[in-house]
mmCIF file of C-alpha atoms and ligand atoms in Angstrom:
data_model
loop_
_atom_site.group_PDB
_atom_site.id
_atom_site.type_symbol
_atom_site.label_atom_id
_atom_site.label_comp_id
_atom_site.label_asym_id
_atom_site.label_seq_id
_atom_site.Cartn_x
_atom_site.Cartn_y
_atom_site.Cartn_z
ATOM 1 C CA MET A 29 -0.202 0.320 0.165
ATOM 2 C CA VAL A 30 1.683 3.140 -1.240
ATOM 3 C CA GLU A 31 1.073 6.193 1.355
ATOM 4 C CA HIS A 32 0.830 9.323 -0.127
ATOM 5 C CA ARG A 33 0.872 12.707 2.156
ATOM 6 C CA ALA A 34 -0.577 16.164 1.334
ATOM 7 C CA ALA A 35 2.317 18.767 1.404
ATOM 8 C CA ALA A 36 3.002 19.474 5.264
ATOM 9 C CA ARG A 37 5.757 21.897 4.260
ATOM 10 C CA THR A 38 7.588 23.975 2.055
ATOM 11 C CA TYR A 39 11.333 24.128 1.594
ATOM 12 C CA SER A 40 12.187 27.714 2.572
ATOM 13 C CA PRO A 41 11.814 26.649 6.497
ATOM 14 C CA PHE A 42 14.050 29.052 7.778
ATOM 15 C CA PRO A 43 13.708 33.416 7.568
ATOM 16 C CA ALA A 44 16.038 35.239 6.186
ATOM 17 C CA TYR A 45 19.680 35.917 7.552
ATOM 18 C CA GLU A 46 19.523 39.521 9.379
ATOM 19 C CA TRP A 47 22.571 41.334 9.197
ATOM 20 C CA PRO A 48 23.120 44.640 11.196
ATOM 21 C CA GLU A 49 22.310 48.181 10.172
ATOM 22 C CA GLY A 50 20.461 47.240 7.552
ATOM 23 C CA LYS A 51 23.102 45.349 5.212
ATOM 24 C CA GLN A 52 22.483 43.197 2.904
ATOM 25 C CA SER A 53 25.183 40.389 3.242
ATOM 26 C CA GLY A 54 28.063 39.411 5.168
ATOM 27 C CA VAL A 55 32.398 39.071 4.171
ATOM 28 C CA LEU A 56 34.678 37.114 6.539
ATOM 29 C CA LEU A 57 38.387 37.275 4.978
ATOM 30 C CA SER A 58 40.145 34.683 7.264
ATOM 31 C CA VAL A 59 43.798 33.475 7.005
ATOM 32 C CA ASP A 60 44.899 29.720 8.161
ATOM 33 C CA VAL A 61 48.323 30.505 9.657
ATOM 34 C CA ASP A 62 48.799 26.259 8.457
ATOM 35 C CA ALA A 63 52.852 27.680 7.796
ATOM 36 C CA ILE A 64 54.331 24.416 8.480
ATOM 37 C CA ALA A 65 51.901 22.356 10.727
ATOM 38 C CA PRO A 66 51.171 19.980 8.328
ATOM 39 C CA PHE A 67 54.039 18.957 7.713
ATOM 40 C CA LEU A 68 55.260 18.263 11.053
ATOM 41 C CA TRP A 69 51.440 16.194 11.482
ATOM 42 C CA GLU A 70 52.034 14.402 9.029
ATOM 43 C CA HIS A 71 55.828 13.350 10.084
ATOM 44 C CA ARG A 72 54.953 13.343 13.142
ATOM 45 C CA ASP A 73 57.097 9.695 13.536
ATOM 46 C CA HIS A 74 59.898 10.500 11.462
ATOM 47 C CA LEU A 75 61.002 13.537 10.049
ATOM 48 C CA PRO A 76 62.663 13.331 6.527
ATOM 49 C CA ASP A 77 65.894 14.904 6.390
ATOM 50 C CA ARG A 78 64.801 17.064 3.243
ATOM 51 C CA ILE A 79 63.950 20.461 3.211
ATOM 52 C CA ALA A 80 62.178 21.698 -0.607
ATOM 53 C CA ARG A 81 58.311 21.221 1.080
ATOM 54 C CA LEU A 82 59.591 22.961 3.567
ATOM 55 C CA GLU A 83 60.795 25.943 2.514
ATOM 56 C CA VAL A 84 57.880 25.688 0.431
ATOM 57 C CA ARG A 85 55.657 26.546 3.797
ATOM 58 C CA ARG A 86 58.604 29.041 5.221
ATOM 59 C CA PHE A 87 57.431 31.214 2.302
ATOM 60 C CA GLY A 88 54.587 31.855 4.416
ATOM 61 C CA LEU A 89 56.156 33.186 7.309
ATOM 62 C CA ARG A 90 58.851 34.681 5.668
ATOM 63 C CA SER A 91 56.967 36.882 2.730
ATOM 64 C CA GLY A 92 53.092 35.255 2.227
ATOM 65 C CA LEU A 93 51.619 36.753 5.613
ATOM 66 C CA ALA A 94 52.904 40.402 4.971
ATOM 67 C CA ARG A 95 51.615 40.297 1.845
ATOM 68 C CA LEU A 96 48.936 39.478 3.217
ATOM 69 C CA LEU A 97 48.315 41.764 6.267
ATOM 70 C CA ASP A 98 49.548 45.235 3.941
ATOM 71 C CA LEU A 99 46.873 44.231 1.460
ATOM 72 C CA PHE A 100 44.026 44.210 4.518
ATOM 73 C CA ASP A 101 45.423 47.472 5.585
ATOM 74 C CA ARG A 102 45.278 49.242 2.193
ATOM 75 C CA TYR A 103 41.738 48.117 1.761
ATOM 76 C CA GLY A 104 40.850 48.751 5.367
ATOM 77 C CA VAL A 105 39.330 45.939 6.430
ATOM 78 C CA LYS A 106 40.289 42.927 9.267
ATOM 79 C CA ALA A 107 40.527 39.454 9.091
ATOM 80 C CA SER A 108 40.429 36.388 11.539
ATOM 81 C CA PHE A 109 43.710 34.265 11.560
ATOM 82 C CA TYR A 110 43.650 30.753 12.982
ATOM 83 C CA VAL A 111 46.668 29.645 13.761
ATOM 84 C CA PRO A 112 48.256 26.433 15.232
ATOM 85 C CA ALA A 113 49.717 26.553 18.839
ATOM 86 C CA VAL A 114 53.317 24.832 17.332
ATOM 87 C CA VAL A 115 53.431 27.962 14.861
ATOM 88 C CA ALA A 116 52.908 30.328 17.164
ATOM 89 C CA GLU A 117 55.544 28.534 19.337
ATOM 90 C CA PHE A 118 58.223 28.743 17.201
ATOM 91 C CA ASP A 119 57.420 32.324 16.312
ATOM 92 C CA PRO A 120 56.241 33.891 19.513
ATOM 93 C CA ASP A 121 56.160 37.383 17.847
ATOM 94 C CA LEU A 122 53.281 36.150 16.094
ATOM 95 C CA LEU A 123 49.979 36.069 18.139
ATOM 96 C CA PRO A 124 50.558 39.409 19.346
ATOM 97 C CA SER A 125 51.534 41.142 16.123
ATOM 98 C CA LEU A 126 48.563 39.870 14.569
ATOM 99 C CA LEU A 127 46.070 40.957 17.828
ATOM 100 C CA SER A 128 48.722 44.597 17.461
ATOM 101 C CA ALA A 129 47.118 45.170 13.934
ATOM 102 C CA GLY A 130 43.703 44.972 14.559
ATOM 103 C CA HIS A 131 42.542 41.127 14.141
ATOM 104 C CA GLU A 132 41.178 38.428 15.442
ATOM 105 C CA ILE A 133 43.240 35.222 16.474
ATOM 106 C CA GLY A 134 41.747 32.331 16.414
ATOM 107 C CA LEU A 135 42.917 28.347 17.569
ATOM 108 C CA HIS A 136 43.540 25.752 14.580
ATOM 109 C CA GLY A 137 44.764 22.627 16.651
ATOM 110 C CA TYR A 138 47.998 22.653 18.753
ATOM 111 C CA PHE A 139 50.354 20.647 15.492
ATOM 112 C CA HIS A 140 47.285 20.924 12.724
ATOM 113 C CA GLU A 141 46.357 17.600 13.665
ATOM 114 C CA LEU A 142 43.845 15.618 11.800
ATOM 115 C CA VAL A 143 40.505 14.895 12.935
ATOM 116 C CA ARG A 144 40.844 11.319 11.990
ATOM 117 C CA ASP A 145 44.071 10.421 12.922
ATOM 118 C CA ILE A 146 43.169 11.533 16.575
ATOM 119 C CA GLY A 147 40.900 10.387 19.465
ATOM 120 C CA ASP A 148 38.547 12.683 22.093
ATOM 121 C CA ALA A 149 41.428 12.381 24.768
ATOM 122 C CA GLU A 150 44.230 13.970 22.199
ATOM 123 C CA PHE A 151 41.889 16.591 20.457
ATOM 124 C CA ASP A 152 40.826 17.661 24.152
ATOM 125 C CA ALA A 153 44.420 17.747 25.668
ATOM 126 C CA ALA A 154 45.432 19.747 22.069
ATOM 127 C CA LEU A 155 42.757 22.243 22.444
ATOM 128 C CA ASP A 156 43.175 23.442 26.177
ATOM 129 C CA ALA A 157 47.059 23.394 25.437
ATOM 130 C CA SER A 158 46.229 25.067 22.624
ATOM 131 C CA LEU A 159 44.248 27.731 24.863
ATOM 132 C CA ASP A 160 46.922 27.653 27.467
ATOM 133 C CA LEU A 161 50.082 28.936 24.736
ATOM 134 C CA PHE A 162 47.919 31.708 23.380
ATOM 135 C CA VAL A 163 46.798 33.175 26.877
ATOM 136 C CA ARG A 164 50.155 32.927 27.460
ATOM 137 C CA GLN A 165 51.854 34.644 24.427
ATOM 138 C CA THR A 166 48.879 37.278 24.195
ATOM 139 C CA GLY A 167 47.209 37.647 27.838
ATOM 140 C CA LYS A 168 43.868 36.626 26.864
ATOM 141 C CA ALA A 169 42.204 33.491 25.286
ATOM 142 C CA PRO A 170 40.768 33.237 21.949
ATOM 143 C CA ILE A 171 36.549 33.334 21.350
ATOM 144 C CA GLY A 172 36.997 30.863 17.519
ATOM 145 C CA PHE A 173 37.443 28.196 17.123
ATOM 146 C CA ARG A 174 37.794 26.162 13.383
ATOM 147 C CA SER A 175 39.690 22.699 13.014
ATOM 148 C CA PRO A 176 42.411 21.317 10.437
ATOM 149 C CA ALA A 177 41.302 20.174 7.587
ATOM 150 C CA TRP A 178 37.584 21.061 8.447
ATOM 151 C CA GLU A 179 36.527 18.131 9.894
ATOM 152 C CA MET A 180 34.167 17.838 13.321
ATOM 153 C CA THR A 181 32.378 15.597 16.101
ATOM 154 C CA PRO A 182 29.794 16.104 17.848
ATOM 155 C CA HIS A 183 32.550 15.497 20.811
ATOM 156 C CA MET A 184 34.333 18.573 19.602
ATOM 157 C CA LEU A 185 31.195 20.703 19.737
ATOM 158 C CA ALA A 186 30.868 19.374 23.037
ATOM 159 C CA GLU A 187 33.849 20.489 24.329
ATOM 160 C CA ILE A 188 33.959 23.910 22.253
ATOM 161 C CA LYS A 189 31.325 24.538 24.155
ATOM 162 C CA ALA A 190 32.516 23.470 27.164
ATOM 163 C CA ARG A 191 35.707 25.730 27.316
ATOM 164 C CA GLY A 192 32.956 28.625 26.924
ATOM 165 C CA LEU A 193 34.632 29.417 23.199
ATOM 166 C CA ALA A 194 31.972 32.074 21.694
ATOM 167 C CA TYR A 195 32.060 29.855 17.862
ATOM 168 C CA ASP A 196 33.248 27.452 15.693
ATOM 169 C CA SER A 197 33.901 27.973 11.698
ATOM 170 C CA SER A 198 34.797 24.786 10.490
ATOM 171 C CA LEU A 199 31.476 23.610 8.545
ATOM 172 C CA MET A 200 28.687 24.282 6.010
ATOM 173 C CA GLY A 201 25.301 23.015 6.989
ATOM 174 C CA PHE A 202 24.241 26.881 6.117
ATOM 175 C CA ASP A 203 26.070 29.711 3.965
ATOM 176 C CA HIS A 204 24.897 32.227 7.187
ATOM 177 C CA PRO A 205 26.026 31.550 10.665
ATOM 178 C CA TYR A 206 23.743 29.010 12.757
ATOM 179 C CA GLU A 207 24.212 27.531 15.989
ATOM 180 C CA ILE A 208 24.861 23.370 15.939
ATOM 181 C CA ASP A 209 24.695 21.635 19.156
ATOM 182 C CA GLY A 210 24.496 25.028 20.752
ATOM 183 C CA VAL A 211 27.735 26.163 19.061
ATOM 184 C CA VAL A 212 27.672 29.333 16.854
ATOM 185 C CA GLU A 213 29.118 27.841 13.402
ATOM 186 C CA ILE A 214 29.860 30.513 11.088
ATOM 187 C CA PRO A 215 30.431 29.040 7.981
ATOM 188 C CA VAL A 216 33.216 28.193 5.914
ATOM 189 C CA GLN A 217 32.712 27.031 2.172
ATOM 190 C CA TRP A 218 35.192 24.198 0.276
ATOM 191 C CA ALA A 219 34.983 27.042 -3.073
ATOM 192 C CA LEU A 220 36.026 29.739 -1.045
ATOM 193 C CA ASP A 221 39.127 28.032 -0.045
ATOM 194 C CA ASP A 222 42.279 28.701 -2.118
ATOM 195 C CA ALA A 223 43.816 25.414 -1.090
ATOM 196 C CA ILE A 224 41.434 23.153 -3.575
ATOM 197 C CA PHE A 225 42.689 25.515 -6.254
ATOM 198 C CA TYR A 226 46.178 26.510 -5.950
ATOM 199 C CA LYS A 227 47.507 24.412 -3.214
ATOM 200 C CA PHE A 228 50.795 22.722 -4.579
ATOM 201 C CA GLU A 229 53.767 21.808 -2.302
ATOM 202 C CA GLY A 230 55.380 18.977 -5.036
ATOM 203 C CA SER A 231 54.807 16.361 -2.578
ATOM 204 C CA GLY A 232 54.180 14.228 -5.589
ATOM 205 C CA ASN A 233 50.814 13.126 -4.262
ATOM 206 C CA GLU A 234 49.233 16.345 -6.162
ATOM 207 C CA ARG A 235 46.179 15.282 -8.406
ATOM 208 C CA TRP A 236 45.972 18.457 -10.712
ATOM 209 C CA ALA A 237 47.781 21.435 -11.279
ATOM 210 C CA PRO A 238 47.400 24.590 -9.877
ATOM 211 C CA VAL A 239 44.466 26.958 -11.365
ATOM 212 C CA SER A 240 44.819 30.266 -12.927
ATOM 213 C CA GLY A 241 44.031 33.261 -10.751
ATOM 214 C CA SER A 242 42.204 34.461 -12.982
ATOM 215 C CA ALA A 243 40.089 31.234 -13.160
ATOM 216 C CA VAL A 244 39.765 31.276 -9.414
ATOM 217 C CA LEU A 245 39.028 35.044 -9.670
ATOM 218 C CA GLU A 246 36.368 34.542 -11.617
ATOM 219 C CA ASP A 247 34.949 32.384 -9.657
ATOM 220 C CA TRP A 248 35.017 34.113 -6.264
ATOM 221 C CA LEU A 249 33.293 36.720 -7.863
ATOM 222 C CA ALA A 250 30.155 35.099 -9.255
ATOM 223 C CA GLU A 251 29.984 33.015 -5.548
ATOM 224 C CA TRP A 252 30.305 36.770 -3.467
ATOM 225 C CA ARG A 253 28.003 38.568 -6.386
ATOM 226 C CA THR A 254 25.377 35.495 -5.552
ATOM 227 C CA LEU A 255 25.612 35.538 -1.640
ATOM 228 C CA HIS A 256 25.219 38.958 -1.322
ATOM 229 C CA ARG A 257 21.707 38.481 -3.400
ATOM 230 C CA PHE A 258 21.353 35.839 -0.706
ATOM 231 C CA GLY A 259 21.715 37.201 1.423
ATOM 232 C CA GLY A 260 24.212 34.941 3.113
ATOM 233 C CA LEU A 261 28.001 35.018 3.692
ATOM 234 C CA PHE A 262 31.005 34.920 1.753
ATOM 235 C CA THR A 263 33.218 32.968 4.117
ATOM 236 C CA LEU A 264 36.756 33.533 2.339
ATOM 237 C CA THR A 265 40.096 30.859 3.502
ATOM 238 C CA VAL A 266 43.717 31.678 2.254
ATOM 239 C CA HIS A 267 46.857 29.982 3.819
ATOM 240 C CA ASP A 268 49.605 32.206 3.830
ATOM 241 C CA TRP A 269 52.640 29.892 2.074
ATOM 242 C CA ILE A 270 49.746 29.691 -0.894
ATOM 243 C CA SER A 271 47.530 32.904 -1.784
ATOM 244 C CA GLY A 272 50.988 35.000 -0.304
ATOM 245 C CA ARG A 273 52.896 34.421 -3.183
ATOM 246 C CA GLY A 274 52.848 36.302 -6.618
ATOM 247 C CA GLN A 275 49.022 37.045 -9.067
ATOM 248 C CA ARG A 276 47.012 35.513 -5.676
ATOM 249 C CA ILE A 277 47.461 38.815 -4.285
ATOM 250 C CA ALA A 278 46.892 40.468 -7.243
ATOM 251 C CA VAL A 279 43.798 38.014 -7.441
ATOM 252 C CA LEU A 280 42.804 39.118 -4.139
ATOM 253 C CA GLU A 281 43.063 42.780 -4.360
ATOM 254 C CA LYS A 282 40.625 42.551 -7.534
ATOM 255 C CA LEU A 283 38.354 40.919 -5.377
ATOM 256 C CA LEU A 284 38.983 43.383 -2.655
ATOM 257 C CA ASP A 285 38.134 46.305 -5.277
ATOM 258 C CA VAL A 286 34.398 44.899 -5.865
ATOM 259 C CA ILE A 287 33.654 43.810 -2.271
ATOM 260 C CA THR A 288 34.625 46.957 -0.391
ATOM 261 C CA ALA A 289 33.041 49.047 -3.270
ATOM 262 C CA GLU A 290 29.554 47.199 -1.965
ATOM 263 C CA ALA A 291 28.218 49.976 0.377
ATOM 264 C CA GLY A 292 25.543 45.996 1.029
ATOM 265 C CA THR A 293 28.196 44.149 2.611
ATOM 266 C CA TRP A 294 29.116 43.882 6.161
ATOM 267 C CA VAL A 295 33.188 42.641 5.724
ATOM 268 C CA ALA A 296 33.744 41.743 9.733
ATOM 269 C CA THR A 297 36.078 39.003 11.508
ATOM 270 C CA ALA A 298 34.414 36.050 12.425
ATOM 271 C CA ALA A 299 34.442 37.638 16.389
ATOM 272 C CA GLU A 300 31.780 39.953 15.139
ATOM 273 C CA ILE A 301 30.027 38.312 12.726
ATOM 274 C CA ALA A 302 29.298 35.713 16.183
ATOM 275 C CA GLY A 303 28.713 37.818 18.383
ATOM 276 C CA HIS A 304 25.990 40.079 16.323
ATOM 277 C CA HIS A 305 24.760 36.927 15.680
ATOM 278 C CA ALA A 306 24.021 35.647 19.098
ATOM 279 C CA SER A 307 22.917 39.023 20.592
ATOM 280 C CA SER A 308 20.424 39.533 16.721
ATOM 281 C CA VAL A 309 16.987 37.997 16.552
ATOM 282 C CA ASN A 310 18.742 35.109 14.443
ATOM 283 C CA SER A 311 19.856 33.079 17.364
ATOM 284 C CA GLY A 312 18.022 30.358 17.555
ATOM 285 C CA ARG A 313 16.197 30.829 14.458
ATOM 286 C CA PHE A 314 19.286 28.630 12.299
ATOM 287 C CA ALA A 315 19.875 25.764 15.784
ATOM 288 C CA VAL A 316 20.700 23.201 14.344
ATOM 289 C CA ALA A 317 21.550 19.037 15.845
ATOM 290 C CA SER A 318 24.682 17.533 14.893
ATOM 291 C CA ALA A 319 22.594 14.208 15.042
ATOM 292 C CA VAL A 320 24.713 11.426 12.972
ATOM 293 C CA PRO A 321 21.887 9.048 12.118
ATOM 294 C CA ALA A 322 22.674 5.074 12.431
ATOM 295 C CA ALA A 323 24.542 3.200 10.130
ATOM 296 C CA ILE A 324 22.652 1.133 7.390
ATOM 297 C CA GLY A 325 23.925 -2.108 8.268
ATOM 298 C CA ALA A 326 21.669 -4.764 7.518
ATOM 299 C CA ARG A 327 19.451 -2.565 6.256
ATOM 300 C CA ARG A 328 21.226 -2.832 2.939
ATOM 301 C CA PHE A 329 19.267 -4.724 0.316
ATOM 302 C CA GLY A 330 20.973 -8.330 -1.490
ATOM 303 C CA THR A 331 23.105 -8.504 2.041
ATOM 304 C CA ARG A 332 22.194 -11.245 4.488
ATOM 305 C CA PRO A 333 21.690 -9.973 8.101
HETATM 306 ZN ZN1 ZN B 423 44.653 24.006 8.691
#
């Protein structure tokens, strides 16, 4: 017997996101200052006696980051920088300099440990050690977390909440801020991550050549225009050692030329956006649960239980 149901809902269940001061959309410029941390994590048990990939990444703190900071200064915009604690440990001036330039700093793992490689206890210890290091170096705790490689578990969300952090920025369940398991989420987007277009460090495992800057610019501009129309959040994620290089800075200049000319878009740090979310009518309107479903298991077709 086939069950038919009358249409019970429409598929626009949420009201539109409300931005401050009558703005129509939001823009978050974020920088993941990974530097050499992912390489150290990949080779955590034995570091090879080779320096080519280290040098590719060391370019970031030597030159790339300064160019990004200069770019943000020239456009009068503030960004959110997510820094693995080990990067700050090696360069103790980094976090204080970013703060004194008016930018936000947020957590990004201790060793940029990947969620698939660690258990809950290691995540908790790395989170606490990162918080300690940030407090030691800057005198105050950061309020935001971004997971390395943007993986997340319900446990991680619970620990972020338990430590009183104001937001996470790793997930993509909406294209504007929302709440998941009670944590404010400032969403990211793969299509706005420079790594998927440009990342090439000569590891021998690269699956494609870097995409040209002009193609990336065209894509990002189209995405910004559409998100602006929809009233969403355009979260751009770049890396010190990737987008700090050559023509990629010019791509960001052309992008910021367009974005900063639009008075109806709000360019803000993730901390500011999370603060707006929590204190505005949006709070609670877009609240979801992480809700991992049961495994399909024996329900599969053509298999014996
Ligand atoms: Zn990262």
